CSV table of C-alpha atoms in Angstrom, one decimal:
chain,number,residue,atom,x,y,z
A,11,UNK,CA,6.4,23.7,-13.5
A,12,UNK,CA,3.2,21.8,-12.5
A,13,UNK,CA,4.9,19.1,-10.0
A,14,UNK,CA,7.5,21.4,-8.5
A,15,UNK,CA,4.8,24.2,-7.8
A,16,UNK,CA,2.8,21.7,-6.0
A,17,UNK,CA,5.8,19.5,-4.0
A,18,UNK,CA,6.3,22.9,-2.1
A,19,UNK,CA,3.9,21.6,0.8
A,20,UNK,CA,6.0,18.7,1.0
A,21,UNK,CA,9.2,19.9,0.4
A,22,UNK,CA,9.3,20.4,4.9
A,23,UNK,CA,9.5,16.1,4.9
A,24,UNK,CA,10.7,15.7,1.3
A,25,UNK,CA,14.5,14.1,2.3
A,26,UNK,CA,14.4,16.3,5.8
A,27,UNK,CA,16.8,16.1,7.9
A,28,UNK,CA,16.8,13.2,10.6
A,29,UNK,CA,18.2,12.6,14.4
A,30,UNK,CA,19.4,9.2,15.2
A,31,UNK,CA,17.1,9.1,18.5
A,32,UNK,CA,14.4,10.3,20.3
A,33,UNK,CA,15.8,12.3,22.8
A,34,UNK,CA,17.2,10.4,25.4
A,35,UNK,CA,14.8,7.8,24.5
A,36,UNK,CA,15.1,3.9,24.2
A,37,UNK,CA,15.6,3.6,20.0
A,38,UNK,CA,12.2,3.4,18.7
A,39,UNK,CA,12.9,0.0,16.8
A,40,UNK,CA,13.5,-2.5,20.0
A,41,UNK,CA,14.2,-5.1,17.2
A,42,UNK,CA,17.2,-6.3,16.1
A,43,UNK,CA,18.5,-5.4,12.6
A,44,UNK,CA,17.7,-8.1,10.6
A,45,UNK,CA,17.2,-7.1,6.7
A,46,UNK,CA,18.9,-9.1,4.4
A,47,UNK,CA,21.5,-7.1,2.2
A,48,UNK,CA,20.3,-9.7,-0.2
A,49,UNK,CA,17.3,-8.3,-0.5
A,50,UNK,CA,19.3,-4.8,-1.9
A,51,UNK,CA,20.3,-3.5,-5.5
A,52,UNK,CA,24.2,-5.5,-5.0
A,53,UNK,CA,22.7,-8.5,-3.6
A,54,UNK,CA,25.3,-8.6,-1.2
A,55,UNK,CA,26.7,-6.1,2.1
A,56,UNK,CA,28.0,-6.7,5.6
A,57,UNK,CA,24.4,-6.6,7.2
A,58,UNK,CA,25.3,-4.0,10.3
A,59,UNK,CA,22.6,-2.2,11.5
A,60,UNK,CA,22.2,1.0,10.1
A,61,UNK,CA,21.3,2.8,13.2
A,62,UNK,CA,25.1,2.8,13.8
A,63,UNK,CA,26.0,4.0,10.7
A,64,UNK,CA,26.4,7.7,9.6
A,65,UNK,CA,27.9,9.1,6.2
A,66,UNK,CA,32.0,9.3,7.1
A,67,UNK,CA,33.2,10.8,3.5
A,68,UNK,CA,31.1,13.6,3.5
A,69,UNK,CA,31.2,14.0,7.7
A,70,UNK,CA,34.6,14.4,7.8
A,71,UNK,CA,34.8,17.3,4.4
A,72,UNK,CA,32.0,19.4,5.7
A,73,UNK,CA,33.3,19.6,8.9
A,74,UNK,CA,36.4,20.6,7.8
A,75,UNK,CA,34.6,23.3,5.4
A,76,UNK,CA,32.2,24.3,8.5
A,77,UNK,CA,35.2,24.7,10.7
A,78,UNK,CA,37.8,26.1,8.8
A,79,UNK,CA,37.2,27.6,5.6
A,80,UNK,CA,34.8,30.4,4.1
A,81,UNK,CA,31.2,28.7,4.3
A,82,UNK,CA,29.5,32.1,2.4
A,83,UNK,CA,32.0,31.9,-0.2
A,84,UNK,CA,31.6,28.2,-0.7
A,85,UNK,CA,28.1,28.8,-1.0
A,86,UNK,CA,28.0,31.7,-3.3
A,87,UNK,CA,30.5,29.2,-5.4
A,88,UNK,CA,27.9,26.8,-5.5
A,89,UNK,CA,24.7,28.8,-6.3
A,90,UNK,CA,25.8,28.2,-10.0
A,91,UNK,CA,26.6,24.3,-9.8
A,92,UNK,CA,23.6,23.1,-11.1
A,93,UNK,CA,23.8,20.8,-13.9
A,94,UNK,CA,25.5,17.2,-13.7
A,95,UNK,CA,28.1,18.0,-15.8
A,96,UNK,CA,28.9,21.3,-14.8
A,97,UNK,CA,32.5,21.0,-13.9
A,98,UNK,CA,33.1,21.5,-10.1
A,99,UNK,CA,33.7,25.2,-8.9
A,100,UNK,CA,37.7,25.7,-9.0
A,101,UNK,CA,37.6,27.9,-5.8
A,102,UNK,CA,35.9,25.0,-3.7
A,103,UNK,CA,38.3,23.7,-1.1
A,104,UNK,CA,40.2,20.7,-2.5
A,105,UNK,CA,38.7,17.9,0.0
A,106,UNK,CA,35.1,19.6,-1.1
A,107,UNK,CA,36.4,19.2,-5.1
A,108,UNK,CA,37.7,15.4,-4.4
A,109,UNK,CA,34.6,14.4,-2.3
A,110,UNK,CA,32.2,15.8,-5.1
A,111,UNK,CA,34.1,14.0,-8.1
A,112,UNK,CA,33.7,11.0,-6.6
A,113,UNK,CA,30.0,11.5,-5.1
A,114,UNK,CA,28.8,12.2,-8.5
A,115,UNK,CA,29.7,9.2,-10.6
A,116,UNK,CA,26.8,7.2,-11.6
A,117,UNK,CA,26.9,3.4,-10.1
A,118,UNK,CA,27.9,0.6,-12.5
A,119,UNK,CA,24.2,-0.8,-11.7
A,120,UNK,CA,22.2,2.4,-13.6
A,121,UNK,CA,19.5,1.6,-15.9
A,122,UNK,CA,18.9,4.3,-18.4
A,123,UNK,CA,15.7,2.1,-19.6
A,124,UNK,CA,14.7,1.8,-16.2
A,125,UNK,CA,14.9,5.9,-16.1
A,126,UNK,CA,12.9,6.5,-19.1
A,127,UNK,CA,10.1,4.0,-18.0
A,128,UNK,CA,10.2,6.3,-14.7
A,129,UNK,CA,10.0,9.6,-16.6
A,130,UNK,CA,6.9,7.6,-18.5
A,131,UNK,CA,5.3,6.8,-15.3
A,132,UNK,CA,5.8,10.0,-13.3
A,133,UNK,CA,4.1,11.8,-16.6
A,134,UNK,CA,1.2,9.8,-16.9
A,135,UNK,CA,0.5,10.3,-12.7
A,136,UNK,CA,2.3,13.6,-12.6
A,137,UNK,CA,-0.6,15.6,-10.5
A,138,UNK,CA,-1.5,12.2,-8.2
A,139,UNK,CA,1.8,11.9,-7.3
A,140,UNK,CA,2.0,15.6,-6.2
A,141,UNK,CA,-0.3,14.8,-3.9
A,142,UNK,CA,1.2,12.1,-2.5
A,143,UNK,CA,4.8,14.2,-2.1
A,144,UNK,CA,2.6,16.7,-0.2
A,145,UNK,CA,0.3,14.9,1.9
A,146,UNK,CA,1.8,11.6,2.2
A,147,UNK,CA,5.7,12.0,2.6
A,148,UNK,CA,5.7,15.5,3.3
A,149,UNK,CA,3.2,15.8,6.4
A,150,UNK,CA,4.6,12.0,7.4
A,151,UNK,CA,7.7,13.6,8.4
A,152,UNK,CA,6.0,15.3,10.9
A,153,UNK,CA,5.0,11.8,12.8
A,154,UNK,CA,8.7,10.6,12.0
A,155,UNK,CA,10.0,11.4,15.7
A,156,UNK,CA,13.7,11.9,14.7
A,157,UNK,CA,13.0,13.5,11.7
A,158,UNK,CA,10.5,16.0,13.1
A,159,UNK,CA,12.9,17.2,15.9
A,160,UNK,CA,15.8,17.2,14.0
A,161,UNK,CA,13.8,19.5,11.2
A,162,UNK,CA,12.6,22.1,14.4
A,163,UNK,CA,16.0,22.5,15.8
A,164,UNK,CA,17.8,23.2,12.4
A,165,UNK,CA,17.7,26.5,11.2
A,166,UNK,CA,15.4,26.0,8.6
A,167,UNK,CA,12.5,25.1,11.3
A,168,UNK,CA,12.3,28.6,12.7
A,169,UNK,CA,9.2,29.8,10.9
A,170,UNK,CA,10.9,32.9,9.4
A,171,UNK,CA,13.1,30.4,6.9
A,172,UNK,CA,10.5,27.7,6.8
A,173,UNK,CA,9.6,28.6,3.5
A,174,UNK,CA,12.5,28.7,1.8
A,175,UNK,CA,13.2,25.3,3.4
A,176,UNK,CA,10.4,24.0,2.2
A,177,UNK,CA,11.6,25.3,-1.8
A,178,UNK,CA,15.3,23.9,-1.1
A,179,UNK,CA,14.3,20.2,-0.2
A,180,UNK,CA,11.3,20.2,-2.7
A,181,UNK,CA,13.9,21.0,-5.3
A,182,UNK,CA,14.7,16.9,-5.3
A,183,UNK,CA,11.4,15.9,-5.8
A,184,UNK,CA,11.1,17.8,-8.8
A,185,UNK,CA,14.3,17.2,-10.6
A,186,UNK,CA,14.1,13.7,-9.7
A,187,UNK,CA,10.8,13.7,-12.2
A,188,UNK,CA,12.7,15.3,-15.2
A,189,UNK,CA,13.1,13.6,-18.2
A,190,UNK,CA,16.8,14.1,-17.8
A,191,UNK,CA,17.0,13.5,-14.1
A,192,UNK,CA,20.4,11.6,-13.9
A,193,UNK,CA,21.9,12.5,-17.8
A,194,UNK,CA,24.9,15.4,-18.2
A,195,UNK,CA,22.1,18.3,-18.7
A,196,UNK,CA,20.1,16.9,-16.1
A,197,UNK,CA,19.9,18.2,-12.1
A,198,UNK,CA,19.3,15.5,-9.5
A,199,UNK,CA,22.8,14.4,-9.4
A,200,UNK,CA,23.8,18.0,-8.1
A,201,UNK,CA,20.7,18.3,-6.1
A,202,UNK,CA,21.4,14.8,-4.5
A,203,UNK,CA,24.9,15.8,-3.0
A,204,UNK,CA,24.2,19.2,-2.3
A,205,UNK,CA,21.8,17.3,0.2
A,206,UNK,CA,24.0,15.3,1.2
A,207,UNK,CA,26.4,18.1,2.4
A,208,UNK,CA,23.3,19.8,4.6
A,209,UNK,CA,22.8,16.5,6.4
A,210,UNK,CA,26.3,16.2,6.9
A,211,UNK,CA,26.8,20.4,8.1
A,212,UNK,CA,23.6,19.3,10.5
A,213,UNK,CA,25.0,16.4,11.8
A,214,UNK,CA,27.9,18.5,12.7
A,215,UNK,CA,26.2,21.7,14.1
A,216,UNK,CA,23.0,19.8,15.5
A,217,UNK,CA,25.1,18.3,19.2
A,218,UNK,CA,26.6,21.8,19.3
A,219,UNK,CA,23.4,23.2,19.9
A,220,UNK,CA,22.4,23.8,23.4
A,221,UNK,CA,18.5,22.7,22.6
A,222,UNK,CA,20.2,18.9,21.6
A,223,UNK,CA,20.7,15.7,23.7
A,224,UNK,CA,24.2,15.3,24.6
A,225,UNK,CA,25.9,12.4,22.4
A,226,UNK,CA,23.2,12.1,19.8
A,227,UNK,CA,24.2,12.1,16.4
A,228,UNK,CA,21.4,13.1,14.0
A,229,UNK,CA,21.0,11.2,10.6
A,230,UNK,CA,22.0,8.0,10.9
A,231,UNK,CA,21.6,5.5,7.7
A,232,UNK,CA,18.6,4.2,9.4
A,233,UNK,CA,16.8,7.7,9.5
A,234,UNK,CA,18.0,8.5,6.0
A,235,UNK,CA,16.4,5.3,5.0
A,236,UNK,CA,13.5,6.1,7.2
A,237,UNK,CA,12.7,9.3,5.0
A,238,UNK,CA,13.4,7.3,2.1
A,239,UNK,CA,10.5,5.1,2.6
A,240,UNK,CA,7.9,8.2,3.6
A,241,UNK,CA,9.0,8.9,0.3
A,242,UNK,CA,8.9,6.2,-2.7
A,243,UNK,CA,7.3,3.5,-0.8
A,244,UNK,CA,4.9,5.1,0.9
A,245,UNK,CA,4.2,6.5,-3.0
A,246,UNK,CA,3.6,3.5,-4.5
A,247,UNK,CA,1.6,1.8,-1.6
A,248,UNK,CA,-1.1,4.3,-1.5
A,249,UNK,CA,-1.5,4.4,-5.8
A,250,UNK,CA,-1.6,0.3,-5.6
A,251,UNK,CA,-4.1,1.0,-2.5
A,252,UNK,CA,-6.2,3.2,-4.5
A,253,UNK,CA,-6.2,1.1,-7.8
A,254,UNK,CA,-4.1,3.0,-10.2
A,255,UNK,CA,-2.9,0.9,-13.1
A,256,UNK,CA,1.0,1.1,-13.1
A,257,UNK,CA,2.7,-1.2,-16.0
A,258,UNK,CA,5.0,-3.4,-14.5
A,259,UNK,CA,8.3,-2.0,-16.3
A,260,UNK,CA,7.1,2.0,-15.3
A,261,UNK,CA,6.8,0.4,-11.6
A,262,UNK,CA,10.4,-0.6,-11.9
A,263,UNK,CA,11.3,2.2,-13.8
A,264,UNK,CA,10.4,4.8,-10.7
A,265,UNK,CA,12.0,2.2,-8.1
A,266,UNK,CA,15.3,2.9,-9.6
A,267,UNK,CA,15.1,6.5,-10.2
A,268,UNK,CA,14.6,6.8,-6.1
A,269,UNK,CA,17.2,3.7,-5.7
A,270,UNK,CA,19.8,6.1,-7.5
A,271,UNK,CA,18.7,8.6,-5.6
A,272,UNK,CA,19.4,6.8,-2.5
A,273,UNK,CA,22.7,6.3,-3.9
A,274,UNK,CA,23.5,9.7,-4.0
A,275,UNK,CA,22.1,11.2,-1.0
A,276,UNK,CA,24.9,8.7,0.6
A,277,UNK,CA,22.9,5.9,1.8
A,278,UNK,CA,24.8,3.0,1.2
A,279,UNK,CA,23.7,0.5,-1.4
A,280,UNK,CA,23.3,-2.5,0.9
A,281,UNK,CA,20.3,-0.8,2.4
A,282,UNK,CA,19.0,0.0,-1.1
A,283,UNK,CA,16.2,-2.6,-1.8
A,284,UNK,CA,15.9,-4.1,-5.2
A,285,UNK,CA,12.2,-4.5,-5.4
A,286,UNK,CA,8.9,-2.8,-3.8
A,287,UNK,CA,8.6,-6.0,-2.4
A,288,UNK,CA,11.6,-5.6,-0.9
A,289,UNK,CA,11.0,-2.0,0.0
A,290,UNK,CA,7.5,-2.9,1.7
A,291,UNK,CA,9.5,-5.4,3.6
A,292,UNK,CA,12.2,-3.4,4.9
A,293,UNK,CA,9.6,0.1,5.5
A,294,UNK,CA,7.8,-2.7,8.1
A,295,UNK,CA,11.0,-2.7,9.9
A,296,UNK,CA,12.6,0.7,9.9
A,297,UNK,CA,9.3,3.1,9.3
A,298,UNK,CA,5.8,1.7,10.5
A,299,UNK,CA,7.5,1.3,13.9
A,300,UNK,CA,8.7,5.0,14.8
A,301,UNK,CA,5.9,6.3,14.2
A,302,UNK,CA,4.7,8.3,16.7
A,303,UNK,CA,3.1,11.9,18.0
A,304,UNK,CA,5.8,14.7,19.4
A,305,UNK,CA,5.2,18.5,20.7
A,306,UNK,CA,8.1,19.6,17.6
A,307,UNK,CA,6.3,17.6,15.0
A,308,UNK,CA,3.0,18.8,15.8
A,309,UNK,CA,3.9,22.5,15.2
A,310,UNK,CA,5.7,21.9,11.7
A,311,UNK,CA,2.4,20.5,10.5
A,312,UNK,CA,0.8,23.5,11.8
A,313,UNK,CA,3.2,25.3,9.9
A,314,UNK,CA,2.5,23.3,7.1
A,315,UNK,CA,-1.0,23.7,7.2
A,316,UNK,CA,-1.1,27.4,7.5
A,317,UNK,CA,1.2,27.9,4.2
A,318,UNK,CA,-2.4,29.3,2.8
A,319,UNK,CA,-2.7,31.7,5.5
A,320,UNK,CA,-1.7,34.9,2.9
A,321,UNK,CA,-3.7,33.3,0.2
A,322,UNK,CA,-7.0,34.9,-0.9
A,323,UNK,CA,-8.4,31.5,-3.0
A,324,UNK,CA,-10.7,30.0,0.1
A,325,UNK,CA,-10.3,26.8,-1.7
A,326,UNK,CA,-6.6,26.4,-0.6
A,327,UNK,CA,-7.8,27.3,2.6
A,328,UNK,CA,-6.4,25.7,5.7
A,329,UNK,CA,-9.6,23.1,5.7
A,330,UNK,CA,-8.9,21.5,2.5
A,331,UNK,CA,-5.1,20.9,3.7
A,332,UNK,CA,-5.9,19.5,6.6
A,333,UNK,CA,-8.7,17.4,5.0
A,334,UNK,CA,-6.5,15.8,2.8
A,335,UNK,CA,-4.0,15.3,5.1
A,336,UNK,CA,-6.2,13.4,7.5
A,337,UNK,CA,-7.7,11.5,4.4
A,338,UNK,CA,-4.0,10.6,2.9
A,339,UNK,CA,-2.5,9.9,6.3
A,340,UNK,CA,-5.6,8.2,7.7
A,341,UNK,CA,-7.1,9.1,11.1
A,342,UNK,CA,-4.5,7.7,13.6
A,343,UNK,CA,-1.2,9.7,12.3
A,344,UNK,CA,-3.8,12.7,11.6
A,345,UNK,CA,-4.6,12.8,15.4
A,346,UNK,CA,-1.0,12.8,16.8
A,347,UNK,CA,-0.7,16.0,15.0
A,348,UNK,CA,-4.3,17.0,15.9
A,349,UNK,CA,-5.5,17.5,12.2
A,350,UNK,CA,-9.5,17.4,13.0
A,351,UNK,CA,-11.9,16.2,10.5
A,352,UNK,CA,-13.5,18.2,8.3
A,353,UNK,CA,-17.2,18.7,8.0
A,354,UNK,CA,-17.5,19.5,4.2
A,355,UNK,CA,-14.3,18.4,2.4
A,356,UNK,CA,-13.5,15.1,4.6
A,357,UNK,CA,-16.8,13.8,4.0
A,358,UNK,CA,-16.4,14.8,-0.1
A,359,UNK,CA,-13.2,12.9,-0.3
A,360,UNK,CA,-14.0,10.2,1.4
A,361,UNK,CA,-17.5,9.3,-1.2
A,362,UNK,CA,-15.8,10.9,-4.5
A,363,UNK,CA,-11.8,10.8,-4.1
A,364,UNK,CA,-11.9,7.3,-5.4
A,365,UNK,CA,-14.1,7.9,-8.3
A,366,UNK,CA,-11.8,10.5,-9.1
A,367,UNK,CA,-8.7,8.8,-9.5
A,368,UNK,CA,-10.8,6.2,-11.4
A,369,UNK,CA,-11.8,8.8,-13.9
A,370,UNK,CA,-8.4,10.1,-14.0
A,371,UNK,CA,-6.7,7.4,-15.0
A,372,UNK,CA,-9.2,6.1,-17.7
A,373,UNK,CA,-11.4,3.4,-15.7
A,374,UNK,CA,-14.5,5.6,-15.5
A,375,UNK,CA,-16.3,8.1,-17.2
A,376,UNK,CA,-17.7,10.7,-15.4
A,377,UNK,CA,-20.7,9.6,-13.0
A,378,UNK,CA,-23.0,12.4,-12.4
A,379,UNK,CA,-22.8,12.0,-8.6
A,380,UNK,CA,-19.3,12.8,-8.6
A,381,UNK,CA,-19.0,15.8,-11.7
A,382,UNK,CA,-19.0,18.7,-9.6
A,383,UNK,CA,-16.5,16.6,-6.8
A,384,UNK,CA,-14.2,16.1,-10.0
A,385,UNK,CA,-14.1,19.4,-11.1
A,386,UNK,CA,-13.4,20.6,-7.3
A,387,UNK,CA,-10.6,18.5,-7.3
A,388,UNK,CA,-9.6,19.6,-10.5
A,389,UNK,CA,-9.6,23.0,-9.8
A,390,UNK,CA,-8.2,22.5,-6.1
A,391,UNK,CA,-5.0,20.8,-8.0
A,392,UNK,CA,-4.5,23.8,-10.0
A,393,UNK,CA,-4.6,26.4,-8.2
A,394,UNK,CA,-2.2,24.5,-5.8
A,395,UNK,CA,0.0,24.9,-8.4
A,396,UNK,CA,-0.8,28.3,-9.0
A,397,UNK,CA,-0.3,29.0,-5.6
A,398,UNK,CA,3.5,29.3,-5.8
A,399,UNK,CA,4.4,30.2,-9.2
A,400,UNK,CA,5.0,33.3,-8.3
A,401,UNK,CA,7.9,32.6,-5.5
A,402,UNK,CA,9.6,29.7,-7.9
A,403,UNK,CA,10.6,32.1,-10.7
A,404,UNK,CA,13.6,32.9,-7.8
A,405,UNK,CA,15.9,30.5,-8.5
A,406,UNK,CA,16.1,27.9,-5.3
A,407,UNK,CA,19.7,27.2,-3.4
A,408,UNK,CA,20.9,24.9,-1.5
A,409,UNK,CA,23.4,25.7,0.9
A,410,UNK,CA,25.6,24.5,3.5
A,411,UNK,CA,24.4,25.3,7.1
A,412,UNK,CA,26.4,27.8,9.2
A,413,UNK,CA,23.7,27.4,12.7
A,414,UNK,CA,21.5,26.0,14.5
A,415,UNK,CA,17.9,27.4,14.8
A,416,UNK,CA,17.8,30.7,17.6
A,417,UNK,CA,15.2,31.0,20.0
């Protein structure tokens, strides 16, 4: 229960939902497209740019099932598709049952080594890469421009269902750490489409809503791709930034488990990159430049950083959320959504953070200048967990949306 628990404060930017451009805007990458589909998993694509792009199969089902079928029922059919090879509901709609079949199927490029040197690495670096979900990826979708409005105007950015929110999407980040992520018994498969049909009910309720640009269609392949890389890449920059030791073939290993989840979250496998070299390249192109401060994404971090508010451990206090945030995101993305720095804990994480990790992952014993730091981050990290065990013995479901967020 350890890594789900925890990706609950990241589960807002965790694959969130994503608008196509800033409202009204000029596109926030001026640049022509120019990644090399030879740089992805098939070594080979057409090259269009992604910003034009959207997800037709599911777009065209979903709307049909928004617009003319039961929605509640579908749902309540759905609730007990969990595992990969449960067989589809019988009562679904027949486009919904032939779109799911052929979603599902595993690509002829799947490396079950690959997955089990994933599960390897994600168990040695289980609680650091908690973190990262939460601080990193999670609270970067709040400086994500597209992603951030697109999140506020959904339903699920009112604060009365931000919670829940917040449990649906952090459902992929824990099931894509399973042992059996992708296999038969497995749940990331399920988890992945059922995504996939949310962005597709958004991008068809999103321009009906009278808060949203006029011909602006939300979730593009770029922005999917975008929230791909605050995800994975940003992951693994940050552990090879802080010195983590990662074995080359566990490296690899995690790469594919996000490239296959990619895969099924409908981005297309052009856009997939085949290495982190790859991955670094293309985030420089789609991510580092959109980037930027907006009024929406500054109150989902608010939102995120008051998750603590009913908690009575001052050590998850708002503080030490928004001290990590700032040290995780660094100062510049931390002041766009006006994260100050903390006097005690930004200072602590700063000197010891790094000796931590060290000691965590074998380098180091423990230094007498940083024992009582370690054991505050030590204890900080479980009662994280502990901070939503109670909530995650409901079982979590995602659902296709009905609205738009009500003001």
């Amino acid at each position: 229960m350890n890594r789900r628990n925890a990706l609950r404060a990241g589960g807002a930017g965790a694959l969130a939902v994503a608008g196509s451009m800033a409202f009204g805007a000029k596109p926030a990458r001026a640049q022509p497209w120019s990644w090399s589909p030879a740089g992805s998993v098939p070594v080979t694509g057409a090259g269009a740019d992604p910003r034009h792009l959207w997800d037709p199969e599911a777009d065209a089902v979903i709307a049909d099932v928004i617009e003319h079928h039961d929605v509640a029922a579908i749902n309540r059919a759905l609730r007990g598709w969990v595992r990969n090879d449960q067989p589809i509901p019988a009562s679904l709609p027949s486009n919904l049952k032939d779109f799911i079949h052929e979603a599902r199927k595993l690509p002829s490029w799947t490396d079950k080594g690959k997955l089990a040197d994933s599960f390897t690495f994600v168990k040695k670096q289980d609680t650091i890469i908690s973190v990262l979900y939460a601080f990193a990826a999670g609270m970067m979708a709040t400086v994500i421009p597209n992603e951030a409005r697109s999140v506020y105007y959904s339903k699920g950015g009112h604060p009365v269902y931000f919670k829940d929110r917040i449990a649906k999407t952090a459902k992929l980040g824990y099931d894509i750490g399973t042992i059996n992520a992708y296999d038969p018994d497995g749940q990331m498969i399920v988890t992945c489409i059922k995504t996939r049909m949310i962005h597709a009910g958004v991008r068809h309720l999103l321009p009906q809503s009278p808060h949203w640009p006029d011909n602006v269609v939300p979730i593009s392949q770029e922005d999917l791709l975008v929230t791909w890389h605050s995800l994975p890449t940003t992951i693994m920059q940050n552990l090879v930034k802080w010195g983590i030791p990662i074995p080359r073939n566990e490296s690899q290993g995690y790469l594919h488990s996000w490239q296959l989840c990619g895969h099924f979250l409908g981005i297309r496998d052009e856009y997939l990159p085949q290495s982190w070299a790859e991955a670094n390249s293309q985030a420089k192109q789609v991510l580092d430049p959109v980037l930027a401060p907006t009024p929406e994404g500054t109150v989902l971090a608010e939102q995120l950083l008051e998750l603590g508010h009913d908690l009575d451990l001052s050590l998850l206090s708002k503080p030490i959320l928004g001290a990590f945030t700032r040290y995780i995101l660094g100062p510049k993305l931390a002041d766009w959504i006006q994260v100050p720095r903390e006097p005690v804990w930004s200072p602590l994480l700063e000197t010891a953070w790094p000796p931590f990790l060290q000691i965590r992952s074998g380098i180091l014993g423990v230094a007498p200048i940083t024992e009582n730091a370690y054991w505050l981050f030590d204890e900080f990290l479980r009662q994280f967990v502990l901070w939503y065990a109670a909530e995650l013995r409901m079982p979590i479901s995602i659902e296709i949306p009905t609205a738009n967020r009500r003001f």
